[in-house]
Short mmCIF file of C-alpha atoms in Angstrom, two decimals:
data_model
loop_
_atom_site.label_atom_id
_atom_site.label_comp_id
_atom_site.label_asym_id
_atom_site.label_seq_id
_atom_site.Cartn_x
_atom_site.Cartn_y
_atom_site.Cartn_z
CA MET A 128 49.78 27.11 -40.97
CA ALA A 129 52.57 29.60 -40.37
CA PRO A 130 55.46 29.29 -42.83
CA VAL A 131 58.62 27.56 -41.67
CA TYR A 132 61.88 29.22 -42.65
CA THR A 133 64.94 26.99 -43.00
CA PRO A 134 68.26 28.84 -42.57
CA VAL A 135 71.35 27.54 -44.32
CA LYS A 136 72.54 26.35 -40.92
CA ARG A 137 70.26 24.82 -38.27
CA LEU A 138 70.33 27.34 -35.45
CA SER A 139 71.12 27.06 -31.76
CA PHE A 140 69.20 29.36 -29.39
CA GLU A 141 72.08 31.86 -29.23
CA GLU A 142 72.39 31.84 -33.03
CA TYR A 143 68.63 32.34 -33.33
CA LEU A 144 68.81 35.45 -31.15
CA ALA A 145 71.52 36.92 -33.37
CA TYR A 146 69.99 35.81 -36.69
CA ASP A 147 68.77 38.51 -39.08
CA THR A 148 66.30 37.44 -41.75
CA GLY A 149 66.30 40.89 -43.30
CA THR A 150 62.60 41.42 -42.57
CA ASP A 151 60.46 42.88 -39.77
CA SER A 152 58.90 39.48 -39.07
CA HIS A 153 59.20 37.73 -35.69
CA TYR A 154 60.10 34.05 -35.52
CA GLU A 155 60.13 31.26 -32.97
CA LEU A 156 62.86 28.64 -32.99
CA LEU A 157 61.86 25.02 -33.51
CA GLU A 158 63.69 22.02 -32.04
CA SER A 159 64.88 21.21 -35.58
CA GLY A 160 66.81 24.49 -35.73
CA GLU A 161 64.30 25.94 -38.19
CA LEU A 162 62.25 29.11 -37.68
CA ILE A 163 58.47 29.48 -37.73
CA GLU A 164 57.02 32.89 -38.55
CA LEU A 165 54.70 34.51 -36.02
CA PRO A 166 51.57 36.37 -37.15
CA TYR A 167 51.35 40.08 -36.43
CA GLU A 168 49.87 40.72 -33.00
CA ASN A 169 46.26 41.89 -32.77
CA ARG A 170 46.13 45.65 -32.08
CA THR A 171 43.69 45.23 -29.17
CA ASN A 172 46.02 42.74 -27.49
CA VAL A 173 48.94 45.15 -27.94
CA LEU A 174 47.01 47.94 -26.21
CA LEU A 175 45.90 45.66 -23.37
CA ALA A 176 49.48 44.50 -22.77
CA LEU A 177 50.69 48.10 -22.73
CA ALA A 178 47.99 49.14 -20.26
CA LEU A 179 48.84 46.25 -17.93
CA PHE A 180 52.54 47.15 -18.12
CA ARG A 181 51.80 50.74 -17.14
CA TYR A 182 49.75 49.55 -14.17
CA LEU A 183 52.41 47.09 -12.98
CA GLU A 184 55.12 49.77 -13.15
CA GLN A 185 54.02 50.98 -9.71
CA PHE A 186 55.26 47.70 -8.23
CA LEU A 187 58.52 47.08 -10.14
CA ALA A 188 61.20 48.98 -12.02
CA TRP A 189 60.36 49.58 -15.69
CA ASP A 190 63.53 47.89 -16.95
CA LEU A 191 62.32 44.49 -15.70
CA PHE A 192 59.47 44.51 -18.24
CA SER A 193 59.39 43.33 -21.84
CA LEU A 194 56.52 43.81 -24.29
CA ASN A 195 56.53 41.32 -27.17
CA ALA A 196 60.27 41.75 -27.54
CA THR A 197 62.31 39.32 -25.42
CA ALA A 198 62.57 35.66 -26.39
CA ILE A 199 62.61 32.93 -23.75
CA GLU A 200 64.13 29.51 -24.34
CA VAL A 201 61.79 26.64 -23.49
CA ALA A 202 62.02 22.88 -23.82
CA PRO A 203 60.24 21.03 -26.66
CA MET A 204 58.10 18.29 -25.16
CA THR A 205 55.39 15.73 -25.76
CA ILE A 206 52.13 16.40 -23.92
CA LYS A 207 49.10 14.23 -23.33
CA LEU A 208 45.79 15.67 -24.53
CA PRO A 209 42.40 15.25 -22.80
CA ASN A 210 41.33 12.77 -25.51
CA GLY A 211 44.25 10.49 -24.58
CA ARG A 212 46.33 11.31 -27.63
CA THR A 213 49.73 12.97 -27.48
CA ARG A 214 51.15 15.97 -29.30
CA ARG A 215 54.72 17.14 -29.75
CA ILE A 216 55.39 20.79 -28.93
CA ARG A 217 58.19 21.70 -31.32
CA GLN A 218 58.89 25.27 -30.22
CA ARG A 219 62.19 25.93 -28.51
CA SER A 220 61.54 29.63 -28.01
CA ARG A 221 58.61 31.90 -27.20
CA ILE A 222 58.17 35.67 -27.37
CA PRO A 223 55.59 36.52 -24.66
CA ASP A 224 53.17 39.43 -25.01
CA LEU A 225 54.27 40.73 -21.60
CA MET A 226 57.10 39.41 -19.44
CA VAL A 227 58.52 40.51 -16.09
CA LEU A 228 62.14 39.54 -15.54
CA SER A 229 63.82 38.96 -12.22
CA GLU A 230 66.58 41.42 -11.35
CA LEU A 231 69.12 38.65 -11.91
CA GLY A 232 67.60 37.72 -15.27
CA ALA A 233 67.65 41.35 -16.43
CA THR A 234 71.30 41.62 -15.42
CA GLN A 235 72.21 38.36 -17.18
CA ILE A 236 70.95 39.55 -20.57
CA LEU A 237 72.15 43.16 -20.28
CA ASN A 238 74.38 44.03 -23.27
CA ARG A 239 73.57 40.64 -24.82
CA HIS A 240 71.10 39.49 -27.45
CA ASN A 241 67.55 39.91 -26.19
CA GLY A 242 66.66 36.45 -24.95
CA LEU A 243 66.62 34.35 -21.77
CA ALA A 244 68.43 31.05 -22.25
CA LEU A 245 67.62 28.02 -20.11
CA ASP A 246 70.59 28.74 -17.85
CA HIS A 247 69.33 32.28 -17.13
CA ASP A 248 67.09 33.09 -14.18
CA ASP A 249 63.42 32.29 -14.74
CA PRO A 250 60.93 35.14 -15.35
CA LEU A 251 58.69 36.27 -12.52
CA LEU A 252 55.61 36.66 -14.72
CA ILE A 253 54.46 35.97 -18.27
CA VAL A 254 51.13 37.24 -19.59
CA GLU A 255 49.73 36.03 -22.91
CA PHE A 256 46.72 37.79 -24.45
CA VAL A 257 44.72 35.16 -26.29
CA SER A 258 43.97 35.37 -30.00
CA GLN A 259 41.05 33.28 -31.26
CA SER A 260 43.20 31.66 -33.93
CA ASN A 261 45.66 30.08 -31.47
CA SER A 262 43.91 29.84 -28.10
CA ASP A 263 44.89 26.17 -27.64
CA GLU A 264 48.53 27.18 -27.76
CA ASP A 265 48.14 29.62 -24.86
CA TYR A 266 46.05 27.26 -22.73
CA THR A 267 47.96 24.04 -23.41
CA ASP A 268 51.36 24.32 -25.11
CA LYS A 269 52.68 27.49 -23.48
CA ARG A 270 51.23 26.47 -20.13
CA SER A 271 53.19 23.19 -20.23
CA GLN A 272 56.42 24.85 -21.36
CA TYR A 273 56.28 27.76 -18.92
CA GLU A 274 55.52 25.38 -16.05
CA ALA A 275 58.49 23.19 -16.99
CA ARG A 276 60.69 26.27 -17.34
CA GLY A 277 59.77 27.47 -13.84
CA VAL A 278 57.98 30.72 -14.67
CA ARG A 279 56.58 31.74 -11.29
CA GLU A 280 53.27 33.11 -12.58
CA TYR A 281 51.60 32.73 -15.97
CA TRP A 282 48.45 34.68 -16.79
CA ILE A 283 46.18 33.79 -19.71
CA ALA A 284 44.19 36.94 -20.51
CA ASP A 285 41.30 35.88 -22.73
CA ARG A 286 38.95 38.68 -23.78
CA HIS A 287 37.05 36.27 -26.04
CA GLN A 288 36.06 34.11 -23.04
CA GLY A 289 35.94 37.07 -20.67
CA GLN A 290 38.41 35.60 -18.20
CA VAL A 291 41.91 35.89 -16.79
CA VAL A 292 43.45 32.60 -15.69
CA VAL A 293 46.21 33.01 -13.11
CA LEU A 294 48.60 30.07 -12.83
CA SER A 295 50.92 30.15 -9.81
CA LEU A 296 53.85 27.77 -9.43
CA GLU A 297 53.70 25.61 -6.30
CA ASP A 298 55.98 22.58 -5.90
CA SER A 299 56.86 22.80 -9.62
CA ARG A 300 53.19 22.61 -10.70
CA TYR A 301 50.76 25.33 -11.66
CA GLN A 302 47.78 26.00 -9.41
CA GLU A 303 44.94 27.63 -11.31
CA GLN A 304 42.51 30.41 -10.45
CA CYS A 305 40.06 31.91 -12.95
CA TYR A 306 38.72 35.48 -12.68
CA GLN A 307 35.82 37.01 -14.59
CA ALA A 308 33.87 40.27 -14.80
CA ASP A 309 34.27 42.35 -11.60
CA GLN A 310 36.36 39.82 -9.69
CA VAL A 311 39.62 41.36 -8.50
CA ILE A 312 42.61 39.35 -9.72
CA GLN A 313 44.63 37.80 -6.90
CA SER A 314 48.36 37.49 -7.59
CA PRO A 315 50.90 36.02 -5.16
CA LEU A 316 53.56 38.14 -6.89
CA PHE A 317 51.58 41.36 -6.60
CA PRO A 318 49.51 41.24 -3.38
CA ASP A 319 48.41 44.87 -3.88
CA PHE A 320 47.09 44.24 -7.40
CA ALA A 321 43.61 45.78 -7.54
CA LEU A 322 42.36 45.44 -11.13
CA THR A 323 39.37 43.30 -12.03
CA ALA A 324 39.30 40.83 -14.91
CA SER A 325 37.13 43.25 -16.91
CA GLN A 326 39.65 46.07 -16.41
CA VAL A 327 42.52 43.91 -17.64
CA LEU A 328 40.50 42.79 -20.69
CA THR A 329 39.03 46.14 -21.77
CA VAL A 330 40.75 48.89 -23.74
CA LYS A 331 39.96 52.24 -22.12
CA SER A 332 38.35 54.81 -24.39
CA ARG A 333 40.04 58.17 -24.69
#
């Protein structure tokens, strides 16, 4: 379990964005006002996110992108699991592997602390590259929170399962499409997107 750090004062989202722990660690904010430390990102996932960013640059201005750097405020919630039980999602913030901001959202946080509050414009796209240690979080917890937040598209890029799941928001609910191997990913946001699932999930050799 990741360590929970308790500041002297329980933090609001704005205070969390400005808070300096004096370390290089990244934290998510919990609904209690405490912070939970994030593990260091897998190097392969970092390279895959960077490659996808460079590809998507042909469609949008570079300053709308964020790579594992911009926090987004989300709502803690209780979700129902397939076994009928419920689980409380305690996170009040997320730091996506790759995020595409709207032009309004980018303007709203310009010259401010690097985070989208709930009253800021919703992101156009979030992509999470799955780590084996926390795959349930990407498929269940983040999916529920990003859907509730109104993120237009959420991609789950899972090299361990060999698939990219594209979730597109329609009538406030995600519609799911799964792509594998040589299937070209279809994105409502990027109709000219031409990469296959394998290309998104494979680090190119030099």
